[in-house]
Short mmCIF file of C-alpha atoms in Angstrom, two decimals:
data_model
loop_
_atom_site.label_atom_id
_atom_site.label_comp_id
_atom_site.label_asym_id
_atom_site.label_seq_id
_atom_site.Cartn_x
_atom_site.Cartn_y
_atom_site.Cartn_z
CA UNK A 19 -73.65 -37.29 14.48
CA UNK A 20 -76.14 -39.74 15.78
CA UNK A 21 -78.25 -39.95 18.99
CA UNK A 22 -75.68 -41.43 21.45
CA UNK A 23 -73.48 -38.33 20.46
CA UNK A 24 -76.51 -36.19 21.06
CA UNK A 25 -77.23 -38.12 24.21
CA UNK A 26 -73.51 -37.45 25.79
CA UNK A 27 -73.62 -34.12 24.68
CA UNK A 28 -76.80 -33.68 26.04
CA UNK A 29 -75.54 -34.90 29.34
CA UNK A 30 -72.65 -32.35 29.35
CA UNK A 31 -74.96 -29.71 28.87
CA UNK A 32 -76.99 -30.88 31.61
CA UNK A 33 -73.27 -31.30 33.79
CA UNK A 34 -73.57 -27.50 33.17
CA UNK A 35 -70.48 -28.14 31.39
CA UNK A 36 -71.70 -26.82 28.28
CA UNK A 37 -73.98 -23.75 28.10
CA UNK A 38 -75.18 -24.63 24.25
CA UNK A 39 -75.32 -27.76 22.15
CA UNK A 40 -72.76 -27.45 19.14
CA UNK A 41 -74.38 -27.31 15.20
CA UNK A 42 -73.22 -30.61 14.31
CA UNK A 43 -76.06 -31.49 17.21
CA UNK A 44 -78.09 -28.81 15.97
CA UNK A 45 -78.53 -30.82 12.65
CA UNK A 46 -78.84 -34.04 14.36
CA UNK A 47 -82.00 -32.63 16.02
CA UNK A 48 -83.72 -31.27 12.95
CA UNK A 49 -84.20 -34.44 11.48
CA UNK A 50 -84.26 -36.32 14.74
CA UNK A 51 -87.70 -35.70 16.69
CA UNK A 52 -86.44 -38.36 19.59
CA UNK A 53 -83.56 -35.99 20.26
CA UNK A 54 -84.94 -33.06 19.65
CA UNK A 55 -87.69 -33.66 22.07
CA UNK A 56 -85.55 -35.12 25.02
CA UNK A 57 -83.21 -31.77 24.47
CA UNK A 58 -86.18 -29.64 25.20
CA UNK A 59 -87.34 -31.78 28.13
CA UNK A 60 -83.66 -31.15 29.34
CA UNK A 61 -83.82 -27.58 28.72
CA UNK A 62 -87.35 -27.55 31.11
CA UNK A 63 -86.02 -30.12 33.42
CA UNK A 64 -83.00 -27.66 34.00
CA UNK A 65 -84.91 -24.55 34.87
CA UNK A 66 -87.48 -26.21 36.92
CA UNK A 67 -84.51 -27.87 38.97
CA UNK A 68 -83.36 -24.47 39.49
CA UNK A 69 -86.70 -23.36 40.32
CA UNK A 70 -87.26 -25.93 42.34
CA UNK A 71 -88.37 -25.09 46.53
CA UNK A 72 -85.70 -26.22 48.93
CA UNK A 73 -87.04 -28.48 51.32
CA UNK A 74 -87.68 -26.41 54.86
CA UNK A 75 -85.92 -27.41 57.60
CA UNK A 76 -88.21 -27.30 60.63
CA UNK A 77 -88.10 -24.68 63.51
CA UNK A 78 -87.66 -26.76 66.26
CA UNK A 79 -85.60 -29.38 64.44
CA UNK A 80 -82.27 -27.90 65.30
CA UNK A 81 -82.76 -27.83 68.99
CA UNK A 82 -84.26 -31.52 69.02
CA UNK A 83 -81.28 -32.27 67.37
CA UNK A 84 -78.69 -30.75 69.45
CA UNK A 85 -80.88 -31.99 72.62
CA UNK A 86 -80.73 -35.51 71.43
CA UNK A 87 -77.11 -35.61 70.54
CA UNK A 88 -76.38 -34.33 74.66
CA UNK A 89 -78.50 -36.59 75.80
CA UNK A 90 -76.84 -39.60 73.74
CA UNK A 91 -73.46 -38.28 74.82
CA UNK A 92 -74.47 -38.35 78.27
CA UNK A 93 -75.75 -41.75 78.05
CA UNK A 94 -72.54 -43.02 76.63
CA UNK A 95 -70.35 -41.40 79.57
CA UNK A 96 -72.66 -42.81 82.09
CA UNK A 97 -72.22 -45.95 80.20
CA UNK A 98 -68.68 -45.98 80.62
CA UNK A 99 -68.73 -44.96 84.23
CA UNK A 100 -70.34 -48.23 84.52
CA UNK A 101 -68.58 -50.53 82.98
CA UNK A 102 -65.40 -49.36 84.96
CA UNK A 103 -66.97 -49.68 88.28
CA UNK A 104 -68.25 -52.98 87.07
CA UNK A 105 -64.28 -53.92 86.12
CA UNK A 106 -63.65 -53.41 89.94
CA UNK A 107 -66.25 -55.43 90.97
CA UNK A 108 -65.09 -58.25 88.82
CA UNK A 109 -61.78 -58.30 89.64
CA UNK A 110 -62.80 -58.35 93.10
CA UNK A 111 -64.85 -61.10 92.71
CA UNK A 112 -61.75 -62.69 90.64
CA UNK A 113 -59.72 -62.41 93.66
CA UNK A 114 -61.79 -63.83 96.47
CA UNK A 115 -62.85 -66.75 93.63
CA UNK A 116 -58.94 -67.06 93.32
CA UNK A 117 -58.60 -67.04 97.42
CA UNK A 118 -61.21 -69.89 97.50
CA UNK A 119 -59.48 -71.97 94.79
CA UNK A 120 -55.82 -71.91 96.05
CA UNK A 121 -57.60 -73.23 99.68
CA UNK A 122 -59.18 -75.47 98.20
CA UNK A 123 -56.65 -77.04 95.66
CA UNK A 124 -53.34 -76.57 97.89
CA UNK A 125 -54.36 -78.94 100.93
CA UNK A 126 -54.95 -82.12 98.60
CA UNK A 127 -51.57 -81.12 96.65
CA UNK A 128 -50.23 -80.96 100.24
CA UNK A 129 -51.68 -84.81 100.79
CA UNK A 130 -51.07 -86.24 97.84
CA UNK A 131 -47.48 -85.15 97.64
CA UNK A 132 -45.40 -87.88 99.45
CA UNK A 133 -41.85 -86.32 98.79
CA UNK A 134 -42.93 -83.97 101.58
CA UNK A 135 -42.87 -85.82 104.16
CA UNK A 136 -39.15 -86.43 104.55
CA UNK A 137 -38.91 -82.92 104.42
CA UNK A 138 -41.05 -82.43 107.29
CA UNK A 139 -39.04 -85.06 109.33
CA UNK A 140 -35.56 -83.46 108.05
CA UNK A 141 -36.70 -80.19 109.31
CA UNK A 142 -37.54 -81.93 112.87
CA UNK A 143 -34.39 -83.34 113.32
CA UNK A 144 -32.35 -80.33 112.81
CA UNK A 145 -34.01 -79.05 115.88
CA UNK A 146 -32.54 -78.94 119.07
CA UNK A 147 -34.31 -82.02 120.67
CA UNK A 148 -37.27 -84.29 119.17
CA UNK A 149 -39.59 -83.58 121.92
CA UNK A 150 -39.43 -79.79 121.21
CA UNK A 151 -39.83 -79.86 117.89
CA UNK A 152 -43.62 -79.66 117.39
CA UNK A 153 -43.69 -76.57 119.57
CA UNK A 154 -41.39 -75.05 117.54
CA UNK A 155 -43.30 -75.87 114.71
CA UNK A 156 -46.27 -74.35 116.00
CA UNK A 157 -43.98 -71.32 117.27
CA UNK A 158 -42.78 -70.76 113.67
CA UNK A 159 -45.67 -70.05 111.48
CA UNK A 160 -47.93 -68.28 114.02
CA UNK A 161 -49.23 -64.96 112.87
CA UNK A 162 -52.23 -63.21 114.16
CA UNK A 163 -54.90 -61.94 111.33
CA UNK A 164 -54.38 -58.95 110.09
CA UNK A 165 -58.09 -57.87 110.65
CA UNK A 166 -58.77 -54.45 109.28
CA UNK A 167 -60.67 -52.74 110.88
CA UNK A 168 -61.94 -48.43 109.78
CA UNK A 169 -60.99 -46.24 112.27
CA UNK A 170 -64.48 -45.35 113.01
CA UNK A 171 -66.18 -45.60 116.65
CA UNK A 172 -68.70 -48.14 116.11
CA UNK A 173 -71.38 -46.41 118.14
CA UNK A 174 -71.10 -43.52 115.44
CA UNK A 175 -74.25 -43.63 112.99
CA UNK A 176 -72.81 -44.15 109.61
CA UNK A 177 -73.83 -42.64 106.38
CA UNK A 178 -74.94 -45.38 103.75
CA UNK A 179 -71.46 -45.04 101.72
CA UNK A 180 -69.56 -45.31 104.89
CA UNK A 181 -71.49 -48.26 105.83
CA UNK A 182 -71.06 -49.45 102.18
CA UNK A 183 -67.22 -49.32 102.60
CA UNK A 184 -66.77 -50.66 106.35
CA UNK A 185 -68.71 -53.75 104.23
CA UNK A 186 -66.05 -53.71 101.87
CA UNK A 187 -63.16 -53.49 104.23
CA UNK A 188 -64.86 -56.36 106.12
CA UNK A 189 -65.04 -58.60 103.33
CA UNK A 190 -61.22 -57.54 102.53
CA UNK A 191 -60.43 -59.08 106.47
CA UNK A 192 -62.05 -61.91 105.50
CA UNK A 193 -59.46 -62.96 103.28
CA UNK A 194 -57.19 -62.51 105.10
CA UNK A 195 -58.29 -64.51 107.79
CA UNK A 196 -58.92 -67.17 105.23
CA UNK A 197 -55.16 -66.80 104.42
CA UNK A 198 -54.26 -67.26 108.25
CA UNK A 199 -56.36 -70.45 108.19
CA UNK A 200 -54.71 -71.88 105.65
CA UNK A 201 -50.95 -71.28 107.34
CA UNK A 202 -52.63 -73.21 110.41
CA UNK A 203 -53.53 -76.55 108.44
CA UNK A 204 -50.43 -76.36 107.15
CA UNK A 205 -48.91 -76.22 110.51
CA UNK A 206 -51.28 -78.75 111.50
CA UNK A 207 -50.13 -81.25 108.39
CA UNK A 208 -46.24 -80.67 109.71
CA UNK A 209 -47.24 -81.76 113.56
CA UNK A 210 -48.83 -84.75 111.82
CA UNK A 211 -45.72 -85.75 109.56
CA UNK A 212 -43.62 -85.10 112.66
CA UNK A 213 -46.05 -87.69 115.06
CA UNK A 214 -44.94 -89.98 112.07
CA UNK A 215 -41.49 -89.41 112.24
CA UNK A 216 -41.32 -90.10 115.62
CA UNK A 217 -42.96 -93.56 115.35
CA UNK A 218 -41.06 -96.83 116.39
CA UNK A 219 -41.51 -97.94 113.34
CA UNK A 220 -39.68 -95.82 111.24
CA UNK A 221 -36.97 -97.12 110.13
CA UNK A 222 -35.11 -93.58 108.41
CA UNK A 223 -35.63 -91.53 111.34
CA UNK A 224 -33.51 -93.29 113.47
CA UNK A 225 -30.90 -94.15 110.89
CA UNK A 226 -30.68 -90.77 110.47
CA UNK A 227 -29.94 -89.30 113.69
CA UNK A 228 -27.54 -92.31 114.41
CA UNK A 229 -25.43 -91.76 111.42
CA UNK A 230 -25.04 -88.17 111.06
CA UNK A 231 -26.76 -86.23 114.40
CA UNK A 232 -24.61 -83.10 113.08
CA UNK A 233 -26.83 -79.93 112.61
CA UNK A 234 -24.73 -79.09 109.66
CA UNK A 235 -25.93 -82.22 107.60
CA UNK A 236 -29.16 -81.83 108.17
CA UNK A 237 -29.06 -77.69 107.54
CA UNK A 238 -29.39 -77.61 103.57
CA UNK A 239 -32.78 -79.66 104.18
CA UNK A 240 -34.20 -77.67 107.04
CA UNK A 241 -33.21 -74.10 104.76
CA UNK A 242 -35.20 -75.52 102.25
CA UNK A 243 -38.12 -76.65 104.29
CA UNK A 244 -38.16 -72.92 105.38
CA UNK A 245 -38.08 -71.60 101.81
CA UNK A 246 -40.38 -73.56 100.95
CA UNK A 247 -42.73 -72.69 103.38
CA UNK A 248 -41.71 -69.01 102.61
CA UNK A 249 -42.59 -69.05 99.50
CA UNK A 250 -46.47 -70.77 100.13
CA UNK A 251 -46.85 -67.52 102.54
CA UNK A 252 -45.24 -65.17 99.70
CA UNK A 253 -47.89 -66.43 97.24
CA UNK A 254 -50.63 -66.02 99.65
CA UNK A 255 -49.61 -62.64 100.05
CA UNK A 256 -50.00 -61.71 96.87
CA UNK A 257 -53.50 -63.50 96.59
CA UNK A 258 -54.64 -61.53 99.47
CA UNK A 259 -52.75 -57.88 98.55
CA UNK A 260 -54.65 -58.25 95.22
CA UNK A 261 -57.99 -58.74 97.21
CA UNK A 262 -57.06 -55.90 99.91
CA UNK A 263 -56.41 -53.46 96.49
CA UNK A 264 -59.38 -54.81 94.58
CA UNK A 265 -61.68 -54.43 97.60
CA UNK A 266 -59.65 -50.64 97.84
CA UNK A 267 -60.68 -49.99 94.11
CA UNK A 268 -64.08 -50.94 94.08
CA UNK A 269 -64.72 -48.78 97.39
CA UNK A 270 -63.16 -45.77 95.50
CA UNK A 271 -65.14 -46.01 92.50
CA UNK A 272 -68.26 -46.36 94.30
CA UNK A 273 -70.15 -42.87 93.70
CA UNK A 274 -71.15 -40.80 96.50
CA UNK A 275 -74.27 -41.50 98.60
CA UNK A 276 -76.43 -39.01 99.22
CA UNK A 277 -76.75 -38.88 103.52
CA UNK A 278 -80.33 -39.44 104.26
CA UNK A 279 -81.77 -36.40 106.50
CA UNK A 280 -82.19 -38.74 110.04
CA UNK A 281 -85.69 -38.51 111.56
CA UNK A 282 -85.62 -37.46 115.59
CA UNK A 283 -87.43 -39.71 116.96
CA UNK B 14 -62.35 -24.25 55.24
CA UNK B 15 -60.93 -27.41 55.81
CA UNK B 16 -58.87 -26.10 58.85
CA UNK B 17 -62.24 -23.96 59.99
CA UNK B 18 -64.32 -27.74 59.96
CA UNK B 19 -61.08 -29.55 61.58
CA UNK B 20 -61.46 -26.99 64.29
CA UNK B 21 -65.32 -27.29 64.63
CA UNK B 22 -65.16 -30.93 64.88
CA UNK B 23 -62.15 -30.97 67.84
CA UNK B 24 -64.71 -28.50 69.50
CA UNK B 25 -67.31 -30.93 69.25
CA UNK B 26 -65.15 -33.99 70.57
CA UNK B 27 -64.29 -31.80 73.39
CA UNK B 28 -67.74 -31.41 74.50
CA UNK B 29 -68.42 -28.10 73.54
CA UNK B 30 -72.17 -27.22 73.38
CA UNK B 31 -72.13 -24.21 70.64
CA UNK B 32 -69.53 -26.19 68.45
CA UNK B 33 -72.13 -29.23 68.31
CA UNK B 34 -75.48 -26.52 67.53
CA UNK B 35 -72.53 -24.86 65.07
CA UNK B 36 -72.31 -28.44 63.03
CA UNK B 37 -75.81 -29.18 63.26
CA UNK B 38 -76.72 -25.71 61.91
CA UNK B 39 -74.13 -26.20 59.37
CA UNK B 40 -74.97 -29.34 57.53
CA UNK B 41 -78.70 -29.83 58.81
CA UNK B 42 -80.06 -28.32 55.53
CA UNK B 43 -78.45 -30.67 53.32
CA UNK B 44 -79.32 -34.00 55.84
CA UNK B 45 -83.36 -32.92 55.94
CA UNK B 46 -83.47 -31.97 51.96
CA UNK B 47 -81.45 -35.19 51.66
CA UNK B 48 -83.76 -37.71 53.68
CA UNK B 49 -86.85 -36.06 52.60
CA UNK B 50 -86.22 -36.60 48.47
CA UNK B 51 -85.11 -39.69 49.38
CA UNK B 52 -88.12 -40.23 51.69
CA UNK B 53 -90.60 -38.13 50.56
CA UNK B 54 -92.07 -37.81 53.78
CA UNK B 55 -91.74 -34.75 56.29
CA UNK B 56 -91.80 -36.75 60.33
CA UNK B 57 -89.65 -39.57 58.60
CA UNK B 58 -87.30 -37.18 57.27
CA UNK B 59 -87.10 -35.30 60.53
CA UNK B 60 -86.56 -38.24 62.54
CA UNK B 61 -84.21 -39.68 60.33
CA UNK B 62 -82.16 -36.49 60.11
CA UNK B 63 -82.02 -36.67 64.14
CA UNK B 64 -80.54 -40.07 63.49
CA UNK B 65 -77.96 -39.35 61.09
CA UNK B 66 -76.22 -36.61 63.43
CA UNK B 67 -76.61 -39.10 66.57
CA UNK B 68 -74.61 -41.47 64.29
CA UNK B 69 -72.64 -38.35 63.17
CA UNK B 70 -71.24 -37.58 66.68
CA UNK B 71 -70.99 -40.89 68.11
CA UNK B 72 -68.07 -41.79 65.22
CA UNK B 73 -66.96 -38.08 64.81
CA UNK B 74 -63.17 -39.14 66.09
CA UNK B 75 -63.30 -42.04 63.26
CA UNK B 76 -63.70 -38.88 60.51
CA UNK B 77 -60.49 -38.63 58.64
CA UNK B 78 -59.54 -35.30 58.43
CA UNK B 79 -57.90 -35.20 55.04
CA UNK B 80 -61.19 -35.46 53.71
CA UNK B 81 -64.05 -33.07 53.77
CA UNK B 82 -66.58 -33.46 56.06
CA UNK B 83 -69.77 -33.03 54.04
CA UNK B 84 -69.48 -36.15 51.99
CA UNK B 85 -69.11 -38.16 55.05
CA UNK B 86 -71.91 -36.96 56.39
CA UNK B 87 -74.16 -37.03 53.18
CA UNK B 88 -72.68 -41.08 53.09
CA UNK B 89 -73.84 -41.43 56.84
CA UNK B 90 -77.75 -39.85 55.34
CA UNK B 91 -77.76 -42.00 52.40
CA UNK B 92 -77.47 -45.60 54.69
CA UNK B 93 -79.41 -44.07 57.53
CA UNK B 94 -82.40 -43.61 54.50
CA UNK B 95 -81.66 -46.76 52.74
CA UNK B 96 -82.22 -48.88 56.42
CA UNK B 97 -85.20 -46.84 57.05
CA UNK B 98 -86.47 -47.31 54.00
CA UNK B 99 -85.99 -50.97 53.91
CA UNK B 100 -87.78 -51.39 57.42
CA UNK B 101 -90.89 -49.33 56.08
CA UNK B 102 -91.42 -51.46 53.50
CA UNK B 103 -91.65 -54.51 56.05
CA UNK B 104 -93.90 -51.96 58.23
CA UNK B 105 -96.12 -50.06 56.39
CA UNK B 106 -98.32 -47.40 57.98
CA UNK B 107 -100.78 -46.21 55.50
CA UNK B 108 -102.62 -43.84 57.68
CA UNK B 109 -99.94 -42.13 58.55
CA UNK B 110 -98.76 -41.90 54.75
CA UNK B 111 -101.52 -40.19 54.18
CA UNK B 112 -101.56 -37.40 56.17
CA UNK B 113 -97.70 -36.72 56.13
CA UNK B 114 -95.81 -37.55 52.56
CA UNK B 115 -94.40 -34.28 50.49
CA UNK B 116 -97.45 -32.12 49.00
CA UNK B 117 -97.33 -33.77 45.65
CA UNK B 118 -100.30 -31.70 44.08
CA UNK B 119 -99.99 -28.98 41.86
CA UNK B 120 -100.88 -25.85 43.59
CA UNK B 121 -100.43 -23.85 40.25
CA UNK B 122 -99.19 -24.62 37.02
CA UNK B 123 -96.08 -23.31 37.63
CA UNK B 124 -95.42 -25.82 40.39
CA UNK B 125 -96.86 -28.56 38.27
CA UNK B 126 -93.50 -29.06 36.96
CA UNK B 127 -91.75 -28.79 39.92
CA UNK B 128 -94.07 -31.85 41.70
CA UNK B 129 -93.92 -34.19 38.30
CA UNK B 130 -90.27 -33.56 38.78
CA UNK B 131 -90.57 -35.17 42.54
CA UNK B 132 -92.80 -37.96 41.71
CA UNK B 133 -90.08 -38.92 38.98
CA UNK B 134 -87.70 -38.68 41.41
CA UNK B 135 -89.78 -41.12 43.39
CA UNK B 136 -89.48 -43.49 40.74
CA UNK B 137 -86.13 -43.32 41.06
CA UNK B 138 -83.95 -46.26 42.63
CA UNK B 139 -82.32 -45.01 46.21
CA UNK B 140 -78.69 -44.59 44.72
CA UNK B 141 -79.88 -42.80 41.37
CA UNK B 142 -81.83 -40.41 43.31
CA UNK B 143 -79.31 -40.07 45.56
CA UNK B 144 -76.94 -39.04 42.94
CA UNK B 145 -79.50 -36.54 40.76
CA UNK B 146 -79.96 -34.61 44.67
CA UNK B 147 -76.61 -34.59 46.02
CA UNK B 148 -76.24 -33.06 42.40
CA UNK B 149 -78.52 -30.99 40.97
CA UNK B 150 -80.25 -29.75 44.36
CA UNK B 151 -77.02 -29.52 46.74
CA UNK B 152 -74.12 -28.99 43.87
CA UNK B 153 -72.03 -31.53 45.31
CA UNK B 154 -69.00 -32.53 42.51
CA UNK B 155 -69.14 -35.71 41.17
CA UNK B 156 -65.92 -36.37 43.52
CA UNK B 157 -67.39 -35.75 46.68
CA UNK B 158 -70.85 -38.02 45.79
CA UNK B 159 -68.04 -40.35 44.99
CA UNK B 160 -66.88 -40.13 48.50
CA UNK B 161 -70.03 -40.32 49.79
CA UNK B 162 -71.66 -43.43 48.09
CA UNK B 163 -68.15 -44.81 48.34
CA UNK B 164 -68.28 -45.61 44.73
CA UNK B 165 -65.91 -44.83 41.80
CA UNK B 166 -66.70 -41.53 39.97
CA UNK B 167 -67.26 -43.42 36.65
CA UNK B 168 -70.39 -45.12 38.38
CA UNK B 169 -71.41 -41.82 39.99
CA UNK B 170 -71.67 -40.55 36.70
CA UNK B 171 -73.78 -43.50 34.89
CA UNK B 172 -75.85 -43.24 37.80
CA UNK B 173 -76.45 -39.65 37.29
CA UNK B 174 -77.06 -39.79 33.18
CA UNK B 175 -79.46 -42.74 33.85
CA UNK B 176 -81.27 -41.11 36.35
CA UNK B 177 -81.42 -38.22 33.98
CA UNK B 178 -82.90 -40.01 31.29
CA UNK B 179 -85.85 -41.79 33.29
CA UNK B 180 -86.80 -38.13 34.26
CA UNK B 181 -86.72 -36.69 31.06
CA UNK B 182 -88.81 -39.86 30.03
CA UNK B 183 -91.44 -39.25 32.56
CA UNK B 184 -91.62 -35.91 32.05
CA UNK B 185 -92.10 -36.27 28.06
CA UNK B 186 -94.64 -39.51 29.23
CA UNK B 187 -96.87 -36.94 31.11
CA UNK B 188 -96.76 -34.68 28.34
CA UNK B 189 -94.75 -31.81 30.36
CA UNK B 190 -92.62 -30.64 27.50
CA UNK B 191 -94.24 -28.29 25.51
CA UNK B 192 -94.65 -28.77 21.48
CA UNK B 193 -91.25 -28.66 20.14
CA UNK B 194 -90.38 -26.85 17.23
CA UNK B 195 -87.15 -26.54 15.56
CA UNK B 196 -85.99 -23.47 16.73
CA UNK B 197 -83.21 -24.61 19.33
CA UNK B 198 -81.70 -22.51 21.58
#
């Protein structure tokens, strides 16, 4: 037995896995002062551990505590309130930013695209007479705004929220009317192709209705003129449903208003 | 017990007031004895201890549920202690110190032991200390300090022998241990 044994057992018995050291150890510790000593400092070390005050929780600690931890929660749910009603605001703002961009960016592809033009003029000539044709054009397309308005008389007083969400509705018709203002410039590009078409000096025009004046020739390009304009006003629509529900969303997660008590004046 | 602390903590995700006092009652003994060996001051200790259940509830749906839920929060203590120790030692208030660390006098000479004994475990580094508490103060197994320090048992344990030993040492260097004579016990 030497003092590394004595240590490890020493350990055990300090584990509590041992209630006594064994003789072998015994021995060890006669001759050993080192060992012998550091036993009996275990021996005191283990009673005063046992004898040793329990730190004292505080009275008030527990409800600080449980106060803190509701408060904390709280903040965290308001928290998350916010960041949804934030979401709606964003993807409102995404939507009329999205608006903007398609009216800006789909003119100039409009002008810089030359194949359209023969379109225009194919779609002209399928007509019944070249003289009608730009009224028809202009016939085609119209379509008044869809201006929402709330169903609200507009000499009632309205509450703050209300007034918050006729705002909202507002800026929703305003998309919309951007929408119809693009489908006019579009009509207003066609006229313009067609005034070119109609020139003296254009040569395919003319070759065109001399060769084949048939409405039947001339059909396939006129159907796909009018898909093609069906399908600019089909992607507007969804530009501007996604603003109408955004603008929706964000008025439905707004939180309630408080009315303010009116003074009589 | 395990089903009994399952069904506590659900309570508590659900929102439920006495299930969250029921926790904190629960386990607040062992955070505040915890934070204040490790601390050795009473406000710092307290306010730590607030911490640790703040962090405790905030990541109670992360708790895995096959394991028990006192190591995880003891683990949660221990970090919470080590950061606030490491930011008092860039920010020192000595005033404060002075008025508010754990009564280290002897009131008797029965207690003498008892405070030589807490100025040893002063001494101690943060993850010995942590070990001789969790163990000879709160009777956690060396599995569940495992768990808690997120170390392997076999380290848990040379943690615990060598914090052991420094004690002893201190205690025989102040001259605690009375003569020895060579009757053993």
């Amino acid at each position: 037995m030497n003092c590394r044994e004595t240590e490890n057992a020493l350990q055990k018995y300090l584990d509590g896995r041992t209630s006594s050291v064994s003789a072998t150890i015994r021995e060890h510790m006669t001759d050993c002062p080192d060992c012998r000593e550091l036993y009996q400092a275990a021996q005191e070390l283990t009673s005063a551990l046992e004898a040793l005050p329990r730190p004292q929780v505080g009275s008030l600690l527990t409800q600080q505590i449980v106060a803190s931890v509701q408060k904390d929660q709280a903040r965290i749910q308001r928290t998350n309130l916010r960041f949804r009603q934030s979401l709606g605001g964003l993807a409102f703002a995404a939507a009329i930013l999205l608006s903007v961009l398609s009216y800006l960016v789909i003119p100039q592809f409009w002008e810089a695209t030359p194949s359209k033009q023969p379109i225009a003029k194919e779609k002209a000539v399928a007509n019944d007479g070249p003289q009608s044709i730009p009224a028809q054009v202009g016939e085609a397309a119209p379509r008044k705004p869809e201006v929402l308005r709330p169903h609200k008389d507009p000499n009632q007083d309205l509450s703050p929220e209300e007034e918050l969400r006729v705002k909202f509705v507002e800026a929703g018709s305003a998309v919309v009317k951007l929408q119809d203002k693009l489908a006019k410039q579009t009509q207003e590009q066609a006229k313009l192709l067609w005034k070119v078409a109609q020139a003296d000096n254009f040569p395919k025009l003319t070759l065109v209705v001399k060769v084949d004046p048939a409405p039947n020739a001339i059909n396939p390009a006129s159907k796909s003129l009018q898909q093609a304009g069906a399908g600019v006003t089909t992607g507007f629509r969804t530009v501007t449903d996604s603003a109408q529900r955004a603008v929706s969303y964000f008025a439905r997660t707004i939180p309630p208003v408080a009315r303010q008590p009116q003074t009589v004046q | 017990m395990a089903n009994e602390e399952l069904l506590l903590v659900q309570r508590c995700l659900n929102g439920d007031a006495s299930a969250i006092t029921c926790l904190v009652e629960r386990f607040q003994s062992d955070v505040f004895g915890l934070c204040l060996r490790l601390l050795n001051h009473n406000q710092d200790a307290e306010d730590v201890t607030q911490e640790v259940f703040l962090r405790v509830f905030r990541s109670l749906h992360r708790w895995d549920q096959e394991r028990p839920l006192k190591p995880w929060i003891m683990g949660i203590a221990v970090n919470r202690c080590r950061t606030w120790l490491s930011q008092r030692a860039r920010h020192p208030e000595l005033v404060d110190y002075l008025h508010d660390t754990v009564e280290s006098r002897p009131a008797d000479d029965s207690s003498e032991l008892a405070s030589e004994i807490q100025v040893a475990l002063g001494e101690l580094r943060v993850d010995y200390r942590s070990v001789f508490v969790m163990f000879h103060e709160q009777g956690l197994p060396y599995e569940d300090i495992a768990a808690a320090l997120e170390r392997p048992v076999g380290t848990i344990k040379t943690w615990l022998h060598r914090a052991r030993l420094e004690v002893l040492e201190r205690l025989r260097r102040r001259g605690m241990i009375p003569e020895v004579g060579h009757e053993l016990s």
